[in-house]
Amino acid sequence: MSFTIAKQGDVSIVAIDGQLIVSNRQELKQKMLDELEGGARKILVDFSQTGYIDSSGLGVLVSLSKKIREQGGALRLAGLNEDLRTLFELTKLDTLFQISDTRAQALASF
Amino acid sequence: MSGAPHPRGDARLLEFEIPNDVRHIERVVEEIRAECRRWRYDDRQLALNVPVALTEALSNAILRGNNDDRDKLVRVRAWIDTLQLVVEIMDQGAGFDLEACAADPTTPDRLLDEDGRGLYLMLRLMDQVERLESAGFNVVRMTLRRAS
């Protein structure tokens, strides 16, 4: 897994390339916490280049969403393919996150 | 060990023995997934069912079964043919009660929990998940019928 963090206006866009699983979730969590500590309050995670996600990856997203909300921020998800959407639906996390089809739609939703 | 799961004669058998370290999970998953691809498993199964359920089972074996102990090992055996994938993940832990650990993580009081979705996903993504007794090893066997 590799990921990039880019800024578009006041939104931090985190793009995940590859798998988000137990072996790399802490790396992602720390980078996003660093963003939050650096003042970011609008965070968008783009999954358009993501392979699969395991329960640890889902758990990190849940944990981050709570921390971002506690700081008065907002988290948006975008670019999930059909398989990733199924994963969110199976776990009912699609009811917890605001999920947009595209990065542009997610940006417009803040 | 746990006894063969009655694979067909032409089934391909893959075997692994990996150190108890989550960094080894992805390689095992990719090799089994590649073999399933050669047997023309469905795209959905290749992208979702196989990798996610396998990652969960291996993660459970390493972190919970073997308690993240670097001196322990995890063994994997996978039989793949045109009908099904049968995979056994063996750790050196004491085992667990499948029923007791399969609480529903989608209820409102558990939806915000960080943990507790692994076994649930294995059960939802595989056709069968069993825990077997075996001397010295705790075995989880998962079966996925190839989608036609």
PDB file of C-alpha atoms in Angstrom:
ATOM      1  CA  MET A   1       0.000   0.000   0.000  1.00  0.00           C
ATOM      2  CA  SER A   2       1.115   3.508  -0.661  1.00  0.00           C
ATOM      3  CA  PHE A   3      -0.829   6.692  -0.235  1.00  0.00           C
ATOM      4  CA  THR A   4      -0.559  10.333  -1.045  1.00  0.00           C
ATOM      5  CA  ILE A   5      -1.950  13.331   0.770  1.00  0.00           C
ATOM      6  CA  ALA A   6      -2.762  16.378  -1.325  1.00  0.00           C
ATOM      7  CA  LYS A   7      -4.509  19.652  -0.567  1.00  0.00           C
ATOM      8  CA  GLN A   8      -7.355  21.073  -2.581  1.00  0.00           C
ATOM      9  CA  GLY A   9      -8.468  24.295  -0.967  1.00  0.00           C
ATOM     10  CA  ASP A  10      -9.030  23.476   2.697  1.00  0.00           C
ATOM     11  CA  VAL A  11      -9.610  19.769   2.020  1.00  0.00           C
ATOM     12  CA  SER A  12      -6.916  17.154   2.641  1.00  0.00           C
ATOM     13  CA  ILE A  13      -7.276  14.385   0.085  1.00  0.00           C
ATOM     14  CA  VAL A  14      -5.849  11.008   1.055  1.00  0.00           C
ATOM     15  CA  ALA A  15      -5.503   8.571  -1.871  1.00  0.00           C
ATOM     16  CA  ILE A  16      -4.906   4.903  -1.010  1.00  0.00           C
ATOM     17  CA  ASP A  17      -3.102   2.833  -3.637  1.00  0.00           C
ATOM     18  CA  GLY A  18      -3.257  -0.930  -3.004  1.00  0.00           C
ATOM     19  CA  GLN A  19      -4.618  -2.825  -0.030  1.00  0.00           C
ATOM     20  CA  LEU A  20      -5.641  -1.305   3.288  1.00  0.00           C
ATOM     21  CA  ILE A  21      -5.116  -4.192   5.699  1.00  0.00           C
ATOM     22  CA  VAL A  22      -3.781  -5.151   9.103  1.00  0.00           C
ATOM     23  CA  SER A  23      -0.128  -4.801   8.057  1.00  0.00           C
ATOM     24  CA  ASN A  24      -0.351  -1.150   7.001  1.00  0.00           C
ATOM     25  CA  ARG A  25      -3.371   0.357   8.741  1.00  0.00           C
ATOM     26  CA  GLN A  26      -1.257   2.006  11.474  1.00  0.00           C
ATOM     27  CA  GLU A  27       0.752   3.879   8.874  1.00  0.00           C
ATOM     28  CA  LEU A  28      -2.406   5.339   7.391  1.00  0.00           C
ATOM     29  CA  LYS A  29      -3.857   6.114  10.807  1.00  0.00           C
ATOM     30  CA  GLN A  30      -0.745   7.998  11.900  1.00  0.00           C
ATOM     31  CA  LYS A  31      -0.570  10.047   8.694  1.00  0.00           C
ATOM     32  CA  MET A  32      -4.208  11.060   8.993  1.00  0.00           C
ATOM     33  CA  LEU A  33      -3.803  11.908  12.684  1.00  0.00           C
ATOM     34  CA  ASP A  34      -0.821  14.068  11.714  1.00  0.00           C
ATOM     35  CA  GLU A  35      -3.049  15.876   9.217  1.00  0.00           C
ATOM     36  CA  LEU A  36      -5.658  16.427  11.911  1.00  0.00           C
ATOM     37  CA  GLU A  37      -3.047  17.689  14.356  1.00  0.00           C
ATOM     38  CA  GLY A  38      -1.724  19.994  11.649  1.00  0.00           C
ATOM     39  CA  GLY A  39      -5.099  21.689  11.502  1.00  0.00           C
ATOM     40  CA  ALA A  40      -6.916  19.804   8.752  1.00  0.00           C
ATOM     41  CA  ARG A  41     -10.641  19.576   9.451  1.00  0.00           C
ATOM     42  CA  LYS A  42     -11.969  18.427   6.081  1.00  0.00           C
ATOM     43  CA  ILE A  43     -10.558  15.071   5.040  1.00  0.00           C
ATOM     44  CA  LEU A  44     -11.482  13.083   1.946  1.00  0.00           C
ATOM     45  CA  VAL A  45     -10.298   9.503   1.452  1.00  0.00           C
ATOM     46  CA  ASP A  46     -10.166   8.476  -2.209  1.00  0.00           C
ATOM     47  CA  PHE A  47     -10.401   4.704  -2.800  1.00  0.00           C
ATOM     48  CA  SER A  48     -10.360   4.758  -6.592  1.00  0.00           C
ATOM     49  CA  GLN A  49      -6.931   3.032  -6.641  1.00  0.00           C
ATOM     50  CA  THR A  50      -7.601   0.759  -3.660  1.00  0.00           C
ATOM     51  CA  GLY A  51      -7.645  -3.037  -3.953  1.00  0.00           C
ATOM     52  CA  TYR A  52      -9.291  -4.597  -0.937  1.00  0.00           C
ATOM     53  CA  ILE A  53      -9.833  -3.587   2.680  1.00  0.00           C
ATOM     54  CA  ASP A  54      -9.958  -5.906   5.679  1.00  0.00           C
ATOM     55  CA  SER A  55     -11.698  -5.435   9.024  1.00  0.00           C
ATOM     56  CA  SER A  56      -8.609  -3.728  10.456  1.00  0.00           C
ATOM     57  CA  GLY A  57      -8.726  -1.155   7.679  1.00  0.00           C
ATOM     58  CA  LEU A  58     -12.423  -0.617   8.251  1.00  0.00           C
ATOM     59  CA  GLY A  59     -11.766  -0.287  11.983  1.00  0.00           C
ATOM     60  CA  VAL A  60      -9.144   2.400  11.402  1.00  0.00           C
ATOM     61  CA  LEU A  61     -11.606   4.382   9.302  1.00  0.00           C
ATOM     62  CA  VAL A  62     -14.229   4.111  12.074  1.00  0.00           C
ATOM     63  CA  SER A  63     -11.701   5.237  14.674  1.00  0.00           C
ATOM     64  CA  LEU A  64     -10.542   8.165  12.521  1.00  0.00           C
ATOM     65  CA  SER A  65     -14.085   9.267  11.793  1.00  0.00           C
ATOM     66  CA  LYS A  66     -14.732   9.538  15.541  1.00  0.00           C
ATOM     67  CA  LYS A  67     -11.536  11.536  16.121  1.00  0.00           C
ATOM     68  CA  ILE A  68     -12.258  13.871  13.219  1.00  0.00           C
ATOM     69  CA  ARG A  69     -15.781  14.516  14.494  1.00  0.00           C
ATOM     70  CA  GLU A  70     -14.473  15.158  18.011  1.00  0.00           C
ATOM     71  CA  GLN A  71     -12.246  17.857  16.527  1.00  0.00           C
ATOM     72  CA  GLY A  72     -15.193  19.423  14.735  1.00  0.00           C
ATOM     73  CA  GLY A  73     -14.098  18.102  11.375  1.00  0.00           C
ATOM     74  CA  ALA A  74     -15.701  16.095   8.590  1.00  0.00           C
ATOM     75  CA  LEU A  75     -14.659  12.919   6.757  1.00  0.00           C
ATOM     76  CA  ARG A  76     -15.841  11.944   3.295  1.00  0.00           C
ATOM     77  CA  LEU A  77     -15.160   8.768   1.298  1.00  0.00           C
ATOM     78  CA  ALA A  78     -15.103   8.534  -2.498  1.00  0.00           C
ATOM     79  CA  GLY A  79     -14.217   6.285  -5.403  1.00  0.00           C
ATOM     80  CA  LEU A  80     -15.268   2.929  -3.966  1.00  0.00           C
ATOM     81  CA  ASN A  81     -15.710   0.234  -6.577  1.00  0.00           C
ATOM     82  CA  GLU A  82     -18.606  -2.222  -6.404  1.00  0.00           C
ATOM     83  CA  ASP A  83     -16.678  -4.725  -4.276  1.00  0.00           C
ATOM     84  CA  LEU A  84     -15.606  -2.131  -1.733  1.00  0.00           C
ATOM     85  CA  ARG A  85     -19.143  -0.797  -1.564  1.00  0.00           C
ATOM     86  CA  THR A  86     -20.355  -4.321  -0.827  1.00  0.00           C
ATOM     87  CA  LEU A  87     -17.874  -4.509   2.043  1.00  0.00           C
ATOM     88  CA  PHE A  88     -19.247  -1.286   3.535  1.00  0.00           C
ATOM     89  CA  GLU A  89     -22.812  -2.524   3.030  1.00  0.00           C
ATOM     90  CA  LEU A  90     -22.125  -5.925   4.636  1.00  0.00           C
ATOM     91  CA  THR A  91     -20.788  -4.193   7.732  1.00  0.00           C
ATOM     92  CA  LYS A  92     -23.407  -1.417   7.560  1.00  0.00           C
ATOM     93  CA  LEU A  93     -20.622   1.129   7.590  1.00  0.00           C
ATOM     94  CA  ASP A  94     -22.268   2.698   4.558  1.00  0.00           C
ATOM     95  CA  THR A  95     -24.715   4.119   7.130  1.00  0.00           C
ATOM     96  CA  LEU A  96     -21.888   5.659   9.150  1.00  0.00           C
ATOM     97  CA  PHE A  97     -19.838   7.321   6.415  1.00  0.00           C
ATOM     98  CA  GLN A  98     -20.785   9.835   3.787  1.00  0.00           C
ATOM     99  CA  ILE A  99     -19.786   8.081   0.576  1.00  0.00           C
ATOM    100  CA  SER A 100     -19.665   9.753  -2.842  1.00  0.00           C
ATOM    101  CA  ASP A 101     -19.154   8.151  -6.221  1.00  0.00           C
ATOM    102  CA  THR A 102     -16.384  10.529  -7.261  1.00  0.00           C
ATOM    103  CA  ARG A 103     -13.771  12.768  -5.698  1.00  0.00           C
ATOM    104  CA  ALA A 104     -15.466  15.814  -7.252  1.00  0.00           C
ATOM    105  CA  GLN A 105     -18.814  14.917  -5.683  1.00  0.00           C
ATOM    106  CA  ALA A 106     -17.177  14.364  -2.327  1.00  0.00           C
ATOM    107  CA  LEU A 107     -15.417  17.725  -2.511  1.00  0.00           C
ATOM    108  CA  ALA A 108     -18.724  19.413  -3.284  1.00  0.00           C
ATOM    109  CA  SER A 109     -20.353  17.746  -0.271  1.00  0.00           C
ATOM    110  CA  PHE A 110     -18.253  19.510   2.399  1.00  0.00           C
TER     111      PHE A 110
ATOM    112  CA  MET B   1      -3.395 -32.919  11.091  1.00  0.00           C
ATOM    113  CA  SER B   2      -6.999 -32.098  10.403  1.00  0.00           C
ATOM    114  CA  GLY B   3      -7.734 -34.603   7.649  1.00  0.00           C
ATOM    115  CA  ALA B   4      -8.101 -33.824   3.978  1.00  0.00           C
ATOM    116  CA  PRO B   5     -11.282 -31.970   2.977  1.00  0.00           C
ATOM    117  CA  HIS B   6     -12.004 -34.415   0.135  1.00  0.00           C
ATOM    118  CA  PRO B   7     -10.711 -32.354  -2.788  1.00  0.00           C
ATOM    119  CA  ARG B   8     -11.146 -33.620  -6.333  1.00  0.00           C
ATOM    120  CA  GLY B   9      -8.245 -35.505  -7.815  1.00  0.00           C
ATOM    121  CA  ASP B  10      -7.142 -32.656 -10.040  1.00  0.00           C
ATOM    122  CA  ALA B  11      -7.234 -30.022  -7.283  1.00  0.00           C
ATOM    123  CA  ARG B  12      -4.104 -27.915  -6.933  1.00  0.00           C
ATOM    124  CA  LEU B  13      -2.637 -27.916  -3.442  1.00  0.00           C
ATOM    125  CA  LEU B  14      -0.690 -24.907  -2.168  1.00  0.00           C
ATOM    126  CA  GLU B  15       1.102 -25.088   1.179  1.00  0.00           C
ATOM    127  CA  PHE B  16       2.782 -22.343   3.191  1.00  0.00           C
ATOM    128  CA  GLU B  17       4.508 -22.050   6.526  1.00  0.00           C
ATOM    129  CA  ILE B  18       5.025 -18.434   7.504  1.00  0.00           C
ATOM    130  CA  PRO B  19       6.518 -16.623  10.484  1.00  0.00           C
ATOM    131  CA  ASN B  20       3.970 -15.183  12.878  1.00  0.00           C
ATOM    132  CA  ASP B  21       4.081 -11.695  11.355  1.00  0.00           C
ATOM    133  CA  VAL B  22       1.262  -9.845   9.593  1.00  0.00           C
ATOM    134  CA  ARG B  23       3.710  -8.636   6.913  1.00  0.00           C
ATOM    135  CA  HIS B  24       3.585 -12.145   5.414  1.00  0.00           C
ATOM    136  CA  ILE B  25      -0.188 -12.133   4.918  1.00  0.00           C
ATOM    137  CA  GLU B  26      -0.325 -10.369   1.574  1.00  0.00           C
ATOM    138  CA  ARG B  27       2.059 -12.784  -0.176  1.00  0.00           C
ATOM    139  CA  VAL B  28       0.019 -15.832   0.860  1.00  0.00           C
ATOM    140  CA  VAL B  29      -3.229 -14.150  -0.155  1.00  0.00           C
ATOM    141  CA  GLU B  30      -1.816 -13.158  -3.547  1.00  0.00           C
ATOM    142  CA  GLU B  31      -0.529 -16.666  -4.322  1.00  0.00           C
ATOM    143  CA  ILE B  32      -3.854 -18.290  -3.484  1.00  0.00           C
ATOM    144  CA  ARG B  33      -5.747 -15.606  -5.356  1.00  0.00           C
ATOM    145  CA  ALA B  34      -3.504 -16.071  -8.411  1.00  0.00           C
ATOM    146  CA  GLU B  35      -4.221 -19.801  -8.395  1.00  0.00           C
ATOM    147  CA  CYS B  36      -7.976 -19.118  -8.132  1.00  0.00           C
ATOM    148  CA  ARG B  37      -7.615 -16.761 -11.110  1.00  0.00           C
ATOM    149  CA  ARG B  38      -5.982 -19.572 -13.108  1.00  0.00           C
ATOM    150  CA  TRP B  39      -9.047 -21.684 -12.347  1.00  0.00           C
ATOM    151  CA  ARG B  40     -11.212 -18.824 -13.660  1.00  0.00           C
ATOM    152  CA  TYR B  41     -12.930 -17.880 -10.437  1.00  0.00           C
ATOM    153  CA  ASP B  42     -15.463 -15.081 -10.674  1.00  0.00           C
ATOM    154  CA  ASP B  43     -14.150 -11.487 -10.603  1.00  0.00           C
ATOM    155  CA  ARG B  44     -16.147 -10.697  -7.460  1.00  0.00           C
ATOM    156  CA  GLN B  45     -14.703 -13.710  -5.661  1.00  0.00           C
ATOM    157  CA  LEU B  46     -11.174 -12.748  -6.732  1.00  0.00           C
ATOM    158  CA  ALA B  47     -11.556  -9.136  -5.652  1.00  0.00           C
ATOM    159  CA  LEU B  48     -13.610  -9.543  -2.492  1.00  0.00           C
ATOM    160  CA  ASN B  49     -14.415 -12.976  -1.064  1.00  0.00           C
ATOM    161  CA  VAL B  50     -11.028 -14.658  -1.401  1.00  0.00           C
ATOM    162  CA  PRO B  51      -8.651 -11.850  -0.371  1.00  0.00           C
ATOM    163  CA  VAL B  52     -10.736 -10.390   2.439  1.00  0.00           C
ATOM    164  CA  ALA B  53     -11.711 -13.694   4.085  1.00  0.00           C
ATOM    165  CA  LEU B  54      -8.149 -15.020   3.780  1.00  0.00           C
ATOM    166  CA  THR B  55      -6.660 -11.839   5.221  1.00  0.00           C
ATOM    167  CA  GLU B  56      -9.064 -12.028   8.141  1.00  0.00           C
ATOM    168  CA  ALA B  57      -8.293 -15.668   8.867  1.00  0.00           C
ATOM    169  CA  LEU B  58      -4.537 -15.129   8.694  1.00  0.00           C
ATOM    170  CA  SER B  59      -4.745 -12.011  10.813  1.00  0.00           C
ATOM    171  CA  ASN B  60      -6.779 -13.879  13.445  1.00  0.00           C
ATOM    172  CA  ALA B  61      -4.272 -16.728  13.461  1.00  0.00           C
ATOM    173  CA  ILE B  62      -1.266 -14.425  13.882  1.00  0.00           C
ATOM    174  CA  LEU B  63      -2.633 -11.834  16.308  1.00  0.00           C
ATOM    175  CA  ARG B  64      -5.170 -13.823  18.329  1.00  0.00           C
ATOM    176  CA  GLY B  65      -4.439 -17.520  17.865  1.00  0.00           C
ATOM    177  CA  ASN B  66      -0.669 -17.102  18.207  1.00  0.00           C
ATOM    178  CA  ASN B  67      -1.057 -13.973  20.351  1.00  0.00           C
ATOM    179  CA  ASP B  68       1.392 -12.021  18.133  1.00  0.00           C
ATOM    180  CA  ASP B  69       4.209 -14.277  19.370  1.00  0.00           C
ATOM    181  CA  ARG B  70       7.089 -14.046  16.846  1.00  0.00           C
ATOM    182  CA  ASP B  71       8.390 -17.463  17.890  1.00  0.00           C
ATOM    183  CA  LYS B  72       5.283 -19.192  16.566  1.00  0.00           C
ATOM    184  CA  LEU B  73       4.301 -20.213  13.054  1.00  0.00           C
ATOM    185  CA  VAL B  74       1.213 -20.258  10.875  1.00  0.00           C
ATOM    186  CA  ARG B  75       0.617 -23.018   8.353  1.00  0.00           C
ATOM    187  CA  VAL B  76      -1.725 -22.725   5.390  1.00  0.00           C
ATOM    188  CA  ARG B  77      -3.027 -25.393   3.020  1.00  0.00           C
ATOM    189  CA  ALA B  78      -5.280 -24.488   0.107  1.00  0.00           C
ATOM    190  CA  TRP B  79      -6.961 -26.861  -2.330  1.00  0.00           C
ATOM    191  CA  ILE B  80      -8.265 -25.198  -5.473  1.00  0.00           C
ATOM    192  CA  ASP B  81     -10.245 -26.720  -8.313  1.00  0.00           C
ATOM    193  CA  THR B  82     -13.102 -25.842 -10.615  1.00  0.00           C
ATOM    194  CA  LEU B  83     -15.676 -26.492  -7.891  1.00  0.00           C
ATOM    195  CA  GLN B  84     -14.285 -24.883  -4.783  1.00  0.00           C
ATOM    196  CA  LEU B  85     -11.501 -23.341  -2.762  1.00  0.00           C
ATOM    197  CA  VAL B  86     -10.838 -25.062   0.547  1.00  0.00           C
ATOM    198  CA  VAL B  87      -8.266 -23.390   2.745  1.00  0.00           C
ATOM    199  CA  GLU B  88      -7.009 -24.355   6.190  1.00  0.00           C
ATOM    200  CA  ILE B  89      -5.216 -21.869   8.416  1.00  0.00           C
ATOM    201  CA  MET B  90      -3.387 -23.458  11.329  1.00  0.00           C
ATOM    202  CA  ASP B  91      -2.037 -21.606  14.348  1.00  0.00           C
ATOM    203  CA  GLN B  92      -0.499 -22.779  17.595  1.00  0.00           C
ATOM    204  CA  GLY B  93      -3.118 -21.210  19.849  1.00  0.00           C
ATOM    205  CA  ALA B  94      -5.803 -22.742  22.022  1.00  0.00           C
ATOM    206  CA  GLY B  95      -8.608 -22.138  19.566  1.00  0.00           C
ATOM    207  CA  PHE B  96     -11.849 -20.297  20.051  1.00  0.00           C
ATOM    208  CA  ASP B  97     -15.574 -20.806  20.095  1.00  0.00           C
ATOM    209  CA  LEU B  98     -16.765 -19.911  16.604  1.00  0.00           C
ATOM    210  CA  GLU B  99     -20.313 -19.200  17.740  1.00  0.00           C
ATOM    211  CA  ALA B 100     -19.273 -17.057  20.695  1.00  0.00           C
ATOM    212  CA  CYS B 101     -16.939 -14.920  18.559  1.00  0.00           C
ATOM    213  CA  ALA B 102     -19.410 -14.338  15.759  1.00  0.00           C
ATOM    214  CA  ALA B 103     -21.402 -11.527  17.370  1.00  0.00           C
ATOM    215  CA  ASP B 104     -23.095  -9.204  14.902  1.00  0.00           C
ATOM    216  CA  PRO B 105     -20.950  -6.037  14.533  1.00  0.00           C
ATOM    217  CA  THR B 106     -23.678  -4.222  12.603  1.00  0.00           C
ATOM    218  CA  THR B 107     -25.992  -3.543  15.554  1.00  0.00           C
ATOM    219  CA  PRO B 108     -26.232   0.135  16.561  1.00  0.00           C
ATOM    220  CA  ASP B 109     -24.362  -0.431  19.839  1.00  0.00           C
ATOM    221  CA  ARG B 110     -21.419  -2.063  18.040  1.00  0.00           C
ATOM    222  CA  LEU B 111     -21.277  -0.144  14.789  1.00  0.00           C
ATOM    223  CA  LEU B 112     -18.747   2.361  16.152  1.00  0.00           C
ATOM    224  CA  ASP B 113     -16.422  -0.313  17.551  1.00  0.00           C
ATOM    225  CA  GLU B 114     -12.994  -0.410  15.931  1.00  0.00           C
ATOM    226  CA  ASP B 115     -12.725  -4.203  16.211  1.00  0.00           C
ATOM    227  CA  GLY B 116     -14.982  -7.226  15.906  1.00  0.00           C
ATOM    228  CA  ARG B 117     -15.737  -7.474  12.167  1.00  0.00           C
ATOM    229  CA  GLY B 118     -13.182 -10.112  11.131  1.00  0.00           C
ATOM    230  CA  LEU B 119     -14.997 -13.354  11.839  1.00  0.00           C
ATOM    231  CA  TYR B 120     -18.273 -11.806  10.738  1.00  0.00           C
ATOM    232  CA  LEU B 121     -16.740 -11.037   7.332  1.00  0.00           C
ATOM    233  CA  MET B 122     -15.275 -14.541   7.035  1.00  0.00           C
ATOM    234  CA  LEU B 123     -18.721 -16.017   7.660  1.00  0.00           C
ATOM    235  CA  ARG B 124     -20.378 -13.667   5.185  1.00  0.00           C
ATOM    236  CA  LEU B 125     -17.784 -14.046   2.423  1.00  0.00           C
ATOM    237  CA  MET B 126     -17.230 -17.813   2.586  1.00  0.00           C
ATOM    238  CA  ASP B 127     -19.778 -20.591   2.125  1.00  0.00           C
ATOM    239  CA  GLN B 128     -18.517 -22.502   5.150  1.00  0.00           C
ATOM    240  CA  VAL B 129     -16.218 -21.721   8.078  1.00  0.00           C
ATOM    241  CA  GLU B 130     -15.303 -24.480  10.510  1.00  0.00           C
ATOM    242  CA  ARG B 131     -12.985 -24.796  13.467  1.00  0.00           C
ATOM    243  CA  LEU B 132     -11.289 -28.152  13.762  1.00  0.00           C
ATOM    244  CA  GLU B 133      -9.411 -29.907  16.510  1.00  0.00           C
ATOM    245  CA  SER B 134      -5.873 -30.964  15.710  1.00  0.00           C
ATOM    246  CA  ALA B 135      -2.902 -31.992  17.839  1.00  0.00           C
ATOM    247  CA  GLY B 136      -0.847 -28.907  18.548  1.00  0.00           C
ATOM    248  CA  PHE B 137      -2.669 -26.697  16.097  1.00  0.00           C
ATOM    249  CA  ASN B 138      -5.910 -24.790  15.992  1.00  0.00           C
ATOM    250  CA  VAL B 139      -7.364 -25.107  12.495  1.00  0.00           C
ATOM    251  CA  VAL B 140      -9.865 -22.883  10.730  1.00  0.00           C
ATOM    252  CA  ARG B 141     -11.148 -24.337   7.467  1.00  0.00           C
ATOM    253  CA  MET B 142     -12.978 -22.135   4.984  1.00  0.00           C
ATOM    254  CA  THR B 143     -14.769 -23.290   1.852  1.00  0.00           C
ATOM    255  CA  LEU B 144     -15.842 -21.133  -1.071  1.00  0.00           C
ATOM    256  CA  ARG B 145     -17.757 -22.681  -3.950  1.00  0.00           C
ATOM    257  CA  ARG B 146     -16.613 -21.320  -7.306  1.00  0.00           C
ATOM    258  CA  ALA B 147     -19.292 -19.069  -8.761  1.00  0.00           C
ATOM    259  CA  SER B 148     -20.526 -20.179 -12.160  1.00  0.00           C
TER     260      SER B 148
END
